Coordinates of C-alpha atoms and ligand atoms in Angstrom, one line a residue:
X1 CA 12.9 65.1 118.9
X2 CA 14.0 64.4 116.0
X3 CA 11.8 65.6 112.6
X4 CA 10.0 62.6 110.6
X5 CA 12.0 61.4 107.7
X6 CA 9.5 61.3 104.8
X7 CA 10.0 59.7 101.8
X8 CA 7.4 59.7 98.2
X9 CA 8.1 57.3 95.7
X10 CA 5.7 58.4 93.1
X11 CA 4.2 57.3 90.0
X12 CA 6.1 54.0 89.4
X13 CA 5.1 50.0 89.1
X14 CA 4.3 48.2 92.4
X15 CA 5.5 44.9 92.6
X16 CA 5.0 41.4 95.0
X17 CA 5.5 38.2 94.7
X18 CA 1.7 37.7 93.5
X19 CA 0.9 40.5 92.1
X20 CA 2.0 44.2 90.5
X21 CA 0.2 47.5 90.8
X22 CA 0.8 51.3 89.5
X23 CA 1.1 53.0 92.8
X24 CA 2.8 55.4 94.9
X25 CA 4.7 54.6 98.1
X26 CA 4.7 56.7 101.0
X27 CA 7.4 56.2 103.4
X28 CA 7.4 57.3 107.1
X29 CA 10.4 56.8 109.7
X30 CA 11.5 53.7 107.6
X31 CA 8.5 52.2 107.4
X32 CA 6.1 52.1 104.7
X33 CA 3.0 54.2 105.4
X34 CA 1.0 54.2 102.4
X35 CA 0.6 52.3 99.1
X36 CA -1.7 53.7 96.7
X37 CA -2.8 56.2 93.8
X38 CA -1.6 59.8 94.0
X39 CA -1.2 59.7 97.6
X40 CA 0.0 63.5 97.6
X41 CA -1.6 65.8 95.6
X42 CA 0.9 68.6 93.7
X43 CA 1.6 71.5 95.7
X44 CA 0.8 70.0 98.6
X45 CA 3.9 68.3 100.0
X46 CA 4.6 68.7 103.5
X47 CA 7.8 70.1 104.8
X48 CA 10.9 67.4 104.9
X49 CA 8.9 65.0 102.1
X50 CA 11.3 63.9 99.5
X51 CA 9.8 62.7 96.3
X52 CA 11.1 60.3 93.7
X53 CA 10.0 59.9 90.4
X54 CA 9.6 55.8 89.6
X55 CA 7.5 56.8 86.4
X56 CA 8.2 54.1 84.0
X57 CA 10.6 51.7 86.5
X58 CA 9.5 48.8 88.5
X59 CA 9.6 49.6 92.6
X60 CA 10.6 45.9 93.9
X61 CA 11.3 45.1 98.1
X62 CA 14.8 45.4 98.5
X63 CA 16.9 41.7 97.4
X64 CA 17.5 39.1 100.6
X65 CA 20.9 37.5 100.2
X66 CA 20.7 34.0 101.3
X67 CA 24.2 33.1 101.6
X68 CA 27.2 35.4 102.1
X69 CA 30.8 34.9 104.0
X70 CA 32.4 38.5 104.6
X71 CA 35.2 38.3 105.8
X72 CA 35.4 34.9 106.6
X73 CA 38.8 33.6 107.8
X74 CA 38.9 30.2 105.8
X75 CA 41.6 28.1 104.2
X76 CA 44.6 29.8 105.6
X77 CA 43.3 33.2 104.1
X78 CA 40.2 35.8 105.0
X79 CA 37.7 36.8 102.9
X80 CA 38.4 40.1 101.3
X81 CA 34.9 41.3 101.2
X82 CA 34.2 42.8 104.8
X83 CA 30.9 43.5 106.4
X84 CA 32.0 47.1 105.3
X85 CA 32.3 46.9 101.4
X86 CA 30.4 43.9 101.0
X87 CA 27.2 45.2 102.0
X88 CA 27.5 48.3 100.1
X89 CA 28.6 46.0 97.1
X90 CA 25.1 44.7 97.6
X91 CA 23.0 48.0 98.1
X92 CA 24.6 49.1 94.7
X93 CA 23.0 45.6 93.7
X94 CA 19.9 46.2 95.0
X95 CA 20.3 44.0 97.9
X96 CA 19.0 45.5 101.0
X97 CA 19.8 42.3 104.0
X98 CA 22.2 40.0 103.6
X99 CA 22.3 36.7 105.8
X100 CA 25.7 35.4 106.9
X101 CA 27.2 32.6 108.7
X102 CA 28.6 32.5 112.1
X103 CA 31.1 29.1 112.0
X104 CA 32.7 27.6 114.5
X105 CA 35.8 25.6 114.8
X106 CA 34.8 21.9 115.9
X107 CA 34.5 22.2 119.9
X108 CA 34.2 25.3 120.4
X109 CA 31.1 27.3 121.3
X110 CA 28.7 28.1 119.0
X111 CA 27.2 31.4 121.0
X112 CA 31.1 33.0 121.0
X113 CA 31.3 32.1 117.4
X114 CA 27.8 33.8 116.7
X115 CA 29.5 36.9 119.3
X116 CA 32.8 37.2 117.7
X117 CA 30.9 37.4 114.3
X118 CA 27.8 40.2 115.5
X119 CA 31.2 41.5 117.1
X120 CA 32.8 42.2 113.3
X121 CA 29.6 42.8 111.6
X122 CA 27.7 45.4 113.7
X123 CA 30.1 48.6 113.1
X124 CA 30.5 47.6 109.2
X125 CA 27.3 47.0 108.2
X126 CA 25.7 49.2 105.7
X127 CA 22.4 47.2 105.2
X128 CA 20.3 45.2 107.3
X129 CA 21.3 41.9 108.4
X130 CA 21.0 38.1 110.1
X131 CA 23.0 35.1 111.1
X132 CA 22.7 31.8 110.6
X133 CA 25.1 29.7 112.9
X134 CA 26.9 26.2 111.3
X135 CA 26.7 23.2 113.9
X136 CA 30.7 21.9 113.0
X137 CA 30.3 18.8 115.4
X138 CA 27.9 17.5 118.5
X139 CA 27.6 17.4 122.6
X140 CA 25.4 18.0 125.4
X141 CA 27.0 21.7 124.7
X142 CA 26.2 22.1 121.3
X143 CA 22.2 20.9 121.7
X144 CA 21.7 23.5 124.3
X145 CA 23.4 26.4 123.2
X146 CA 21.3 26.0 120.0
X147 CA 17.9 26.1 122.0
X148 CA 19.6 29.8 123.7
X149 CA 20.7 30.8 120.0
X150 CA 16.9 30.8 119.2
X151 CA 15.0 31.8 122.4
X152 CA 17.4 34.6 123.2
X153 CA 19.9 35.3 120.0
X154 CA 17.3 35.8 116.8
X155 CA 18.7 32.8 115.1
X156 CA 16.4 30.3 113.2
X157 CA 18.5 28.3 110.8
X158 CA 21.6 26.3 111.7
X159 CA 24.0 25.0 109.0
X160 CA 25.3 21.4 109.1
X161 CA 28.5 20.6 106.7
X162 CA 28.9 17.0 104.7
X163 CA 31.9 18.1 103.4
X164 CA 35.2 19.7 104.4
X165 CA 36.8 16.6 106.0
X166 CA 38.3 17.2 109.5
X167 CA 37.4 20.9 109.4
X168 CA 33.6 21.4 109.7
X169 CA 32.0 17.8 108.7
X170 CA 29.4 16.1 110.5
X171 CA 28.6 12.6 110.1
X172 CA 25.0 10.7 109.3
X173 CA 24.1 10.6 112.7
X174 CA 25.0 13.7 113.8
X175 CA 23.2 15.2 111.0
X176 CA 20.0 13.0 112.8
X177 CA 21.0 14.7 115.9
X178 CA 21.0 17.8 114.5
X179 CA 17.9 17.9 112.5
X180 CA 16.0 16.6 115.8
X181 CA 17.6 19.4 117.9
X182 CA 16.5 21.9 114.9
X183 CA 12.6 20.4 114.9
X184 CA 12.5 20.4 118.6
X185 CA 13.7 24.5 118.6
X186 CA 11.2 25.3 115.5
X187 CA 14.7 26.1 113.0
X188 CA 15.1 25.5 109.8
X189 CA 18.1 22.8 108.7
X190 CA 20.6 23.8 106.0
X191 CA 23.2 21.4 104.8
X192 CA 25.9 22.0 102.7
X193 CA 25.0 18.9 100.6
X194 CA 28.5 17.1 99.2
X195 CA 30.2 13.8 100.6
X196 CA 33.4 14.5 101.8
X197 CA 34.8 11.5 102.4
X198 CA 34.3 10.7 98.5
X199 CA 36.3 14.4 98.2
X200 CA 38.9 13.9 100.0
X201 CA 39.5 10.5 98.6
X202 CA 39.0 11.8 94.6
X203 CA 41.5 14.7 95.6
X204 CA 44.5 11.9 96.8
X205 CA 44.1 10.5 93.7
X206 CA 44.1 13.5 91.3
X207 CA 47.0 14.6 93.1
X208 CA 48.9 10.9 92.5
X209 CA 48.0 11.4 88.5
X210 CA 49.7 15.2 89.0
X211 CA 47.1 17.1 88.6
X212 CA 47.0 19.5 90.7
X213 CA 45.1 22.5 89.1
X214 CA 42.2 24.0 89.6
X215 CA 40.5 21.3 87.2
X216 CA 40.9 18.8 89.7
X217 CA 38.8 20.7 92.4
X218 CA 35.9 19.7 89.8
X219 CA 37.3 16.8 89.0
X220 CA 37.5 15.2 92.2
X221 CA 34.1 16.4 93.5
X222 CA 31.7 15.8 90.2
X223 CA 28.0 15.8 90.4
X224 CA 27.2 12.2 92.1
X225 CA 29.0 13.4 94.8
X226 CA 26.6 16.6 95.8
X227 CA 23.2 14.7 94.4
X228 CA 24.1 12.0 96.7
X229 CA 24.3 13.9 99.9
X230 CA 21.7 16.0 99.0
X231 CA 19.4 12.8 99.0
X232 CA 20.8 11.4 102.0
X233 CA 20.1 15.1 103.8
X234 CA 16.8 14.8 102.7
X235 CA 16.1 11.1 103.9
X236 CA 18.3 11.8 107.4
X237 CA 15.7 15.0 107.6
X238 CA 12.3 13.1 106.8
X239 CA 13.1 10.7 109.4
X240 CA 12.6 13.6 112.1
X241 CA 10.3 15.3 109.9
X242 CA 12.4 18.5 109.6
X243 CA 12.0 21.1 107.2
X244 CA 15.7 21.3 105.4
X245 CA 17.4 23.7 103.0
X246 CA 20.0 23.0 101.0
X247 CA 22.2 25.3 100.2
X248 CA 24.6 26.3 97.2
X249 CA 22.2 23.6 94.8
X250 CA 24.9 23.7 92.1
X251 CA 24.2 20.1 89.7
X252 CA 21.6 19.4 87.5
X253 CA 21.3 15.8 89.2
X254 CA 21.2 17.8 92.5
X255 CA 18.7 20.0 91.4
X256 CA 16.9 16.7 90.5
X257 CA 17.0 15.4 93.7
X258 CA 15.3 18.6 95.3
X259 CA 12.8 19.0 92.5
X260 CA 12.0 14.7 93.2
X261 CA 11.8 15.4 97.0
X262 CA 9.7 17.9 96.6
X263 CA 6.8 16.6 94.5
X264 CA 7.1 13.5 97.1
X265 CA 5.7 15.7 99.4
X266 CA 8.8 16.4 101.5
X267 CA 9.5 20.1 103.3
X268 CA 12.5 21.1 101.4
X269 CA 14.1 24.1 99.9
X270 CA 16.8 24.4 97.0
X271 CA 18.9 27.5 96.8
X272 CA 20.8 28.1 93.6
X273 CA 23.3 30.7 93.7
X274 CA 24.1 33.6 91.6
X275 CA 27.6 31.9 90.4
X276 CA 25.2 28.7 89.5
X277 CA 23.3 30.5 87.4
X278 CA 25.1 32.9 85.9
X279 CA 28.0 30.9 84.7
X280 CA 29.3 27.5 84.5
X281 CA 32.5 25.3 85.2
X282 CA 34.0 25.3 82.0
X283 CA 36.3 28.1 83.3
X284 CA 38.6 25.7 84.9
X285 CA 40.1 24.4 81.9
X286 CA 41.3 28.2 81.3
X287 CA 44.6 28.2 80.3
X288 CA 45.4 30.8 82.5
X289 CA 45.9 29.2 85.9
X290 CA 44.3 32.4 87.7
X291 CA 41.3 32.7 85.7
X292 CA 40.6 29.2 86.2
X293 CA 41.4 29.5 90.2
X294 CA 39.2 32.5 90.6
X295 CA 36.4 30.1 90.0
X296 CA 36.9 27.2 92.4
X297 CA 34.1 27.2 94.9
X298 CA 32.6 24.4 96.8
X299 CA 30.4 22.5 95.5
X300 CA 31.9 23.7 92.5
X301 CA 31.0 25.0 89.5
X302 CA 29.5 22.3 86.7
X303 CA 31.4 21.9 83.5
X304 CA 28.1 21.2 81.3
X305 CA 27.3 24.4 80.1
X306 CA 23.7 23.6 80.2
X307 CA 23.5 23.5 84.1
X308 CA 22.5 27.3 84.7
X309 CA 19.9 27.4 82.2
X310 CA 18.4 24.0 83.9
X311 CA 18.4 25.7 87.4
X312 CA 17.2 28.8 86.1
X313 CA 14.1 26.7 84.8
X314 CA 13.8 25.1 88.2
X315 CA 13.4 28.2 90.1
X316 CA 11.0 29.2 87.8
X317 CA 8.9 26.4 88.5
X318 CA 9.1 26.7 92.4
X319 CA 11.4 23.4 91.7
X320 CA 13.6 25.5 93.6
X321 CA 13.0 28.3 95.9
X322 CA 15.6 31.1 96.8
X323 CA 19.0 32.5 95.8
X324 CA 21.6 33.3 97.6
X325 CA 25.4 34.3 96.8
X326 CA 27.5 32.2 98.3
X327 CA 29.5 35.7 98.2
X328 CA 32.9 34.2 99.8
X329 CA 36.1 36.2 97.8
X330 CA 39.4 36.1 97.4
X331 CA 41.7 38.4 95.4
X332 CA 44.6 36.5 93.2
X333 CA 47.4 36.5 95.6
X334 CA 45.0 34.4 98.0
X335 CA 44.1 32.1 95.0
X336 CA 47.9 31.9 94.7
X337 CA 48.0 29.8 97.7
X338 CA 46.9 26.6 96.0
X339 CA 49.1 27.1 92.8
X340 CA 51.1 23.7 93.0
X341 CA 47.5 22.5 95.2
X342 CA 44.2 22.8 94.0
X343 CA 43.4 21.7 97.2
X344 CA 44.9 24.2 99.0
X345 CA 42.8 27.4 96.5
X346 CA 40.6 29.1 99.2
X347 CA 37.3 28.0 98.0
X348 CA 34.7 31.2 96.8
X349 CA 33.6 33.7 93.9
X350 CA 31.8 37.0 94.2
X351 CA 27.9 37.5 93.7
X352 CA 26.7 39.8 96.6
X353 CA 26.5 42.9 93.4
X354 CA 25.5 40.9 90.8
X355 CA 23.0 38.4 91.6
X356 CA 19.4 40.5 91.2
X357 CA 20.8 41.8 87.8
X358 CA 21.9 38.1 86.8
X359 CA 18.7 36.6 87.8
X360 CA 16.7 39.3 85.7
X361 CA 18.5 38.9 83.0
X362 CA 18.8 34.8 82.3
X363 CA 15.2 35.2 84.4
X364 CA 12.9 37.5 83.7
X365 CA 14.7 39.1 80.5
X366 CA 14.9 35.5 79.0
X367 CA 11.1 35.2 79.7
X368 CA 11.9 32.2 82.3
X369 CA 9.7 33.7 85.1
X370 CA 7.4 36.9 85.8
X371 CA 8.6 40.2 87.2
X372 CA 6.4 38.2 90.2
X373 CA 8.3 35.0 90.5
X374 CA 11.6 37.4 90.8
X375 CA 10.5 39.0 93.8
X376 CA 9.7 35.9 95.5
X377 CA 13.0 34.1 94.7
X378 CA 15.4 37.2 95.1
X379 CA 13.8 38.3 98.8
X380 CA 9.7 37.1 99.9
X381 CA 10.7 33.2 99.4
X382 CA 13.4 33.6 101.8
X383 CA 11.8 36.2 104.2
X384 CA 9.0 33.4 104.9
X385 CA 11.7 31.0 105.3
X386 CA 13.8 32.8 107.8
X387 CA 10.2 34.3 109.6
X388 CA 11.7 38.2 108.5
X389 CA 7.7 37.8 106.5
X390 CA 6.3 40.4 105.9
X391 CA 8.2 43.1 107.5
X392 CA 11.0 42.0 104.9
X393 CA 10.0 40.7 101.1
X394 CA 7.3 42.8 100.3
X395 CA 6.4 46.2 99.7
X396 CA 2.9 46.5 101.8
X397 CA 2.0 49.1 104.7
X398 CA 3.9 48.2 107.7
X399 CA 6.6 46.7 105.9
X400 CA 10.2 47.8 106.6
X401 CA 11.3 50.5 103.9
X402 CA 13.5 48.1 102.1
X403 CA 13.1 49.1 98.5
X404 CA 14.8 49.0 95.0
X405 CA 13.9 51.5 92.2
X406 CA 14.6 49.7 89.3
X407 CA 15.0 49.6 85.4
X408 CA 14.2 46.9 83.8
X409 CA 15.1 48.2 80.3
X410 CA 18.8 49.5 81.6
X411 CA 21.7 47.5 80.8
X412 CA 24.8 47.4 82.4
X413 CA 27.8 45.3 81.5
X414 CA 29.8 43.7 85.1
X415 CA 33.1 44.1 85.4
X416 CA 35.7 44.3 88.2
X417 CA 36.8 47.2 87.2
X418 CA 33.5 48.7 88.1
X419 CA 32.2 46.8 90.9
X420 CA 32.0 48.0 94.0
X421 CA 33.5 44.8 95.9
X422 CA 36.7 44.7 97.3
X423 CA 37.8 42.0 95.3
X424 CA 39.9 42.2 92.1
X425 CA 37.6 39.7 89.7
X426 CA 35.0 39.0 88.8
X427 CA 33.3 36.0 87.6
X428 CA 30.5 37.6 85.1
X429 CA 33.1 39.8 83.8
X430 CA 31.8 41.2 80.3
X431 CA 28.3 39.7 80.6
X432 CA 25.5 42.3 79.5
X433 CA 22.6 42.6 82.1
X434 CA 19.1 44.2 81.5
X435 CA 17.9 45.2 84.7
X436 CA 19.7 48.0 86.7
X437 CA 19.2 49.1 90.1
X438 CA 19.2 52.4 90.2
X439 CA 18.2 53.8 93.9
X440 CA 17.8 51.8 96.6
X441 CA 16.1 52.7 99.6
X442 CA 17.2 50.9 103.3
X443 CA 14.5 50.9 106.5
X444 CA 13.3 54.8 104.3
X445 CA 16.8 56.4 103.7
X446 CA 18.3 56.5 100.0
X447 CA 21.2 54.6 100.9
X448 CA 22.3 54.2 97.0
X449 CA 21.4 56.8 93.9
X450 CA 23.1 57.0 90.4
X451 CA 26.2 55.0 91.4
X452 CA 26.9 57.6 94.6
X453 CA 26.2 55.9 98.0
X454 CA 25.3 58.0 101.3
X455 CA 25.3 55.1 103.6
X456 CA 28.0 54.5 106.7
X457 CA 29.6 52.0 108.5
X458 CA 26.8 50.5 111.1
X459 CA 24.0 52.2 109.5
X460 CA 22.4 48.4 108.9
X461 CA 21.0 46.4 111.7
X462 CA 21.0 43.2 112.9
X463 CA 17.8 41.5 112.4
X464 CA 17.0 38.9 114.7
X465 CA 14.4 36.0 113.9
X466 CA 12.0 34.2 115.8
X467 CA 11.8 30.2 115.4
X468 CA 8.8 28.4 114.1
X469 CA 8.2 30.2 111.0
X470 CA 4.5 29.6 110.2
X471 CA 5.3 29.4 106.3
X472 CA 7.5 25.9 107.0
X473 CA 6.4 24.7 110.3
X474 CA 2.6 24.5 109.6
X475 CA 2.9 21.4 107.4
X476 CA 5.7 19.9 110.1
X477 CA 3.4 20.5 113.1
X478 CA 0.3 18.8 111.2
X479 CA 2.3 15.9 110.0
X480 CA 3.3 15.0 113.5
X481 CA -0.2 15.0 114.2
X482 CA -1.7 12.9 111.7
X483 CA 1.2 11.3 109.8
X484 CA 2.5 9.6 113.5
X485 CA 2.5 5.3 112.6
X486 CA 0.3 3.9 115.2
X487 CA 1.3 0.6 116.6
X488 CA -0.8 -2.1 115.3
X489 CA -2.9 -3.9 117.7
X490 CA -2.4 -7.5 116.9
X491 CA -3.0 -10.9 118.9
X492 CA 0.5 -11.8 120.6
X493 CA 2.2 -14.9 119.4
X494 CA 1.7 -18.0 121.5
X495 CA 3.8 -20.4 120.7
X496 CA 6.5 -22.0 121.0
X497 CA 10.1 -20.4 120.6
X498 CA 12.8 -22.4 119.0
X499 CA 16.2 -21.6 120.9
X500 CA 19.4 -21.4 118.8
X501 CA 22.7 -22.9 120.3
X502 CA 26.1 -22.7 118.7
X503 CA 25.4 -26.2 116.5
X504 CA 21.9 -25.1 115.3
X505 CA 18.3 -25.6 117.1
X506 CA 18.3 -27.1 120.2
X507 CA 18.0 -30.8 120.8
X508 CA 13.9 -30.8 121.6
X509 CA 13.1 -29.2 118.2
X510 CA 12.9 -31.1 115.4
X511 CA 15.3 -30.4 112.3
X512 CA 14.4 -28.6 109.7
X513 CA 10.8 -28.1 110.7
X514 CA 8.8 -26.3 113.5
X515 CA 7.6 -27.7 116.3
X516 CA 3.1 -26.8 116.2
X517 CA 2.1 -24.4 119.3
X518 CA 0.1 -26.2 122.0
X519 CA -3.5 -26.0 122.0
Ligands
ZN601 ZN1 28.7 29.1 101.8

């Protein structure tokens, strides 16, 4: 038998999503045991018990990544961030699960694309993980392999695409398909939220001016074109009374349309991204063509440098409700690809490392939101969301050991030259950060301590999810119980119907006026 794995992390700052306390954490087997005062008394520690000292640092549940593509063959290229580096990129982050998406071509199976991709991740992964699987078009097929994809394959949240033309787009009424199938199964809807057909026109015609740098990946996609399909997203899901999340929110005026929605009493969720809120599309005016390409994503960047401030506001205010990554990279001589072609610039920036520090710093260090409000938008938010609640998102007894020792006093400036990602930029190159992860702890084992890793290849898990999460689908289930239009009873009409022929009314009818029912 194997002896217990015991774990003390003493003397440091509790904290939740609602609320913070001095206490010690006692960990067991990767499980949290105990959360209290002085839950060991010195002298007295039992044999295998390894103690930490948090004394002064925050002890926060390990971050949830939303969003990430490792690996992802896309755009003629594949992402260079594995399953392998990636996730250690984000344990050195303080990210303890990552969520990724399993995508198939249109036509093709959605369980063998969810296969092929457990397939790549389960010997790489270093921290726990999930997928959520992208529905890329719509049959018989598709509908029932979703239902087996949530009874039998732990996977609550399905991913439609309004954009990318041809490749993975669905149109209105598949999204209505979709959404129903998802309501019906108890997942969650995501969109990508952009019109592609407005894309693929505005690129033709940057391309017939000659511009074909990475400015015109913004400049053929600008805001009206994500607010407007996150608004028609959000009407196609009302009609079926589906819970939606959009992902990647990246516009102000998007961000509007989410925030709107919401207070209208609609079950959605906005997810800005690290990128979004940590930097801004002003970069592709660079003069140099490979800065500038190393920040094309879709939907891209904004180029009004007051955009991640805005959506920083917005997740403070529960406007907006999760973060993700987007983490999708590739190094220049992928970029390369689209140098005569914007459109042909694989599409993705890093953000798996980075995003808990960026969020505390243009968060919590600018006095946005609460040490509180970080760990609900960095892991609990999304944990309810995805149904991972509470064994994931929150430090509590029972919980899954998933935990980040961190200082919030620390700085540490991001570079590529440091990072632990495979790829060769970075987008928040330079920027300063307070807030510094400095162990992190996966399901009880120090995975992560003063920059050195002891973590392997397959040491994470895949975490499967059940459907109906309680935290979305108790205001669905009501609604459909009490908000259902009754028909109302009315006396038929009795009267007389006046036919139309090809030449107007009939001959028996009198023009112009209606002929009086019979008593
Ligand atoms: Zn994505």
């Amino acid at each position: 038998m194997a002896a217990r794995s015991l774990l003390l992390i003493r003397g440091g700052r509790v904290v939740n999503d609602d609320s913070s306390q001095e206490a010690d954490v006692l960990v067991e087997d990767g499980v949290v045991r105990a959360v209290g005062r002085h839950l060991l008394p010195p002298g007295d520690a039992p044999a295998g018990l390894r103690v930490l000292d948090a004394a002064g640092k925050l002890v926060l549940p390990g971050g949830i990544d939303t969003h990430t593509h490792m690996q992802f063959p896309f755009m003629g290229s594949r992402s260079v961030d594995d399953f392998h580096l990636g996730t250690k990129a984000a344990l050195a982050g303080g990210t303890t699960m990552i969520i990724d998406f399993a995508i198939p071509h249109k036509g093709h199976s959605l369980i063998e694309a969810f296969d092929t991709w457990r397939s790549w991740a389960d010997p790489k992964v270093c921290c726990d993980y999930s997928l959520h699987v992208a529905v890329t078009w719509w049959s018989d097929q598709v509908k029932e392999e979703m239902k087996i994809l949530t009874q039998d394959k732990g996977v609550n949240s399905f991913k439609m695409f309004m954009a990318y033309k041809d490749m993975y787009m669905v149109r209105d009424v598949e999204l209505y398909e979709a959404f129903s199938r998802c309501k019906e199964i108890g997942a969650i809807a995501q969109v990508h939220a952009e019109n592609g057909d407005l894309i693929a026109e505005g690129a033709k015609k940057m391309l017939a001016l000659g511009i074909t740098g990475p400015e015109g990946h913004e400049l053929c996609r600008p805001e009206a074109v994500e607010a407007e399909a996150t608004l028609r997203a959000i009407t196609i899901a009302s009609a079926v009374n589906c819970p939606l999340y959009i992902v990647h929110v990246m516009s102000k005026s998007a961000a509007k349309v989410v925030a709107d929605a919401r207070r209208d009493g609609k079950v959605v969720y906005g997810e800005p991204i690290a990128a979004g809120l940590g930097t801004d599309g002003t970069h592709h005016w660079d003069r140099e063509w490979l800065h500038a390409a190393h920040h094309v994503m879709g939907p891209p960047l904004r180029p009004d440098p007051s955009t991640p401030d805005f959506l920083m506001n917005l997740l403070a205010n529960d406007d907006l409700t999760t973060t993700g990554s987007d983490n999708c990279t590739f190094n220049s001589c992928q970029k390369a690809l689209g140098k005569d072609d914007f459109t042909k610039i694989p599409n993705g920036v890093n953000g798996v490392e980075d995003r808990m520090s960026i969020i505390w710093e243009k968060g919590v260090h600018s006095g946005k939101m609460d040490e509180n409000r970080f760990v609900a938008v960095t892991s609990t938010n999304a944990a309810k969301i995805f149904n991972l609640y509470p064994r994931k998102g929150r430090i509590a007894v029972g919980s899954d050991a998933d935990i980040v020792i961190w200082d919030p006093k620390a700085t540490r400036t991001i570079s590529a030259k440091t990072h632990h990602q495979a790829v060769n930029f970075n987008i928040f190159e330079g920027m300063v950060c307070h807030g510094v992860p400095l162990v992190t702890i996966s399901r009880g084992k120090v995975v992560y301590e003063a920059g050195v890793f002891s973590v392997s290849a397959g040491d994470g898990k895949f975490i499967p999810r059940k459907p109906f999460a309680e935290y979305i689908y108790k205001r669905i289930k009501q609604r459909d119980q009490t908000c259902t239009p009754t028909p109302v009873k009315r006396e038929p009409y009795k009267g007389e119907v006046v036919t139309l022929t090809s030449r107007g009314t009939k001959e028996d009818s009198t023009h112009g006026t209606r002929k009086q029912a019979q008593p």
